[in-house]
């Protein structure tokens, strides 16, 4: 072990959840954040539309109504005690961000302004409510900058451009730290810690049309999956309805919150047909499916007739400039369309993982269906599944998830580290990672990483996208077996030590393939439609058999995960048919 670092707490990932956890831990022992990116390049910065809380700054609202909307939006797969925690702590979290210096948009009276977002209603569905606090359409960027500055102020130590590739466990099952690859030198580092928090984000780059950055390859969940930690509810991956046509770059739901309308090739406002109460502000899974139904029935737009329009042309130009400056610039840049006078071609884009590393409300990682806690191991943000989002996440709940559960995970990790002793790492802790990297460098099979990744993305888009069937998912499982076989024969062009992004892309592809196995097998065995998991061959929700969470474990041989299930934690809201 040439490079060994010892901390009380380490946080893996420097997005919103990781930085919020770091702030909570800072000043209580030695703290470090390890990130594969420079922190302000983390994907939290791409979030646009807002972060929600029942502040009631604009109109009457309550956290209980927010909780109802979250449970209903999640198609009743959300764990309701966790939802209550998030919604009850939302207002304090927003005020805390404001005190940290976040420049929210303001009402004329000087209060935090709020706008409508899909699925957020007042009085249990009576009408849309303004609940999304925002900073124009760059809310995530502002949160990331604010939390990073606060982390620097609090003296948090950063290891930037370090890829965490393995997790270390002591003989007693406690988490002992991580192994990371330093991009600048090609050297491995062992990080020992009493408490380790994973906040590594999502894995949307397994789909072709995606709003996710190239770096969202599921490294954190993938590393833990390889160490025997199950992945929860991986069949539920959200497709955001308004990605730029053929590209997938996100156009925020804020556009519809400000009054944008979805139209088909016949200029019809088609969401009136599918969600007559809240129309274009229905939950994302419903809007994405509605778009695909319009396309199927021949009312799509574009070269392949597989998209629809987002219409902002009726909005005042000054409102567009003030409230939607970033996304309108995206449209001009990537499509050559002027959104003030022309309708914008859009289509659903792979956006957000509802599933991930199982945790409790304090971010403690759980290793089985019985809720056994892994001592010293925590997770928060998109990589984690505390199951507030259930089968479908409401817009703006992701940024809220980051700050609420990032704070809670940091607080729990801080308390654990204050009492726990440093446990021993295994002998030769870097050997497994070194062997994996050496094997990739030595590969002579001729298979190219980019070609395998492209085939994965195209096939996942076609077979595990907005609509699925058993036949499509079974075909994807066969395709994944072929891709794993091809992956075993990869050959990279760059075998140097320094700044070897070729090597890291090969490692990232391995994580994506493993997690795709979880998505496909979990979806194949869930023979119902619920939230973002829409089965054409099983179109009804089946509470009798599937009101439960899926846990996918890495198999001892082969690539198809072993599945277990655990019950959903219900609360005051009994499952009913989801209508809007």
Coordinates of C-alpha atoms in Angstrom, one line a residue, residues 221 224-226 228-235 356 358 367 514-515 517-523 549-555 559-565:
X221 CA -23.7 1.2 -6.6
X224 CA -21.0 -2.2 -3.7
X225 CA -23.0 -4.7 -5.8
X226 CA -19.8 -6.5 -6.5
X228 CA -22.5 -8.4 -2.1
X229 CA -24.7 -5.4 -1.3
X230 CA -28.1 -5.7 -3.1
X231 CA -29.6 -3.1 -5.4
X232 CA -33.1 -2.1 -4.6
X233 CA -36.0 -1.4 -7.1
X234 CA -33.7 -1.1 -10.1
X235 CA -36.6 -1.8 -12.6
X356 CA -30.1 2.0 -5.9
X358 CA -30.8 0.3 0.0
X367 CA -27.5 -5.6 3.3
X514 CA -23.6 -5.1 -14.0
X515 CA -26.3 -2.6 -13.2
X517 CA -28.4 -6.9 -15.3
X518 CA -30.2 -5.6 -12.2
X519 CA -32.6 -3.4 -14.2
X520 CA -33.5 -6.1 -16.7
X521 CA -34.0 -9.0 -14.3
X522 CA -35.9 -6.9 -11.8
X523 CA -38.2 -5.7 -14.6
X549 CA -39.5 -3.8 -3.1
X550 CA -37.1 -5.8 -5.3
X551 CA -33.6 -6.6 -4.1
X552 CA -31.1 -7.8 -6.7
X553 CA -28.0 -9.6 -5.5
X554 CA -24.9 -10.4 -7.6
X555 CA -24.9 -14.1 -8.5
X559 CA -24.6 -12.4 -14.8
X560 CA -28.3 -12.7 -13.9
X561 CA -29.0 -11.4 -10.4
X562 CA -30.7 -13.3 -7.6
X563 CA -33.8 -11.6 -6.5
X564 CA -35.5 -11.2 -3.1
X565 CA -38.4 -9.0 -2.0

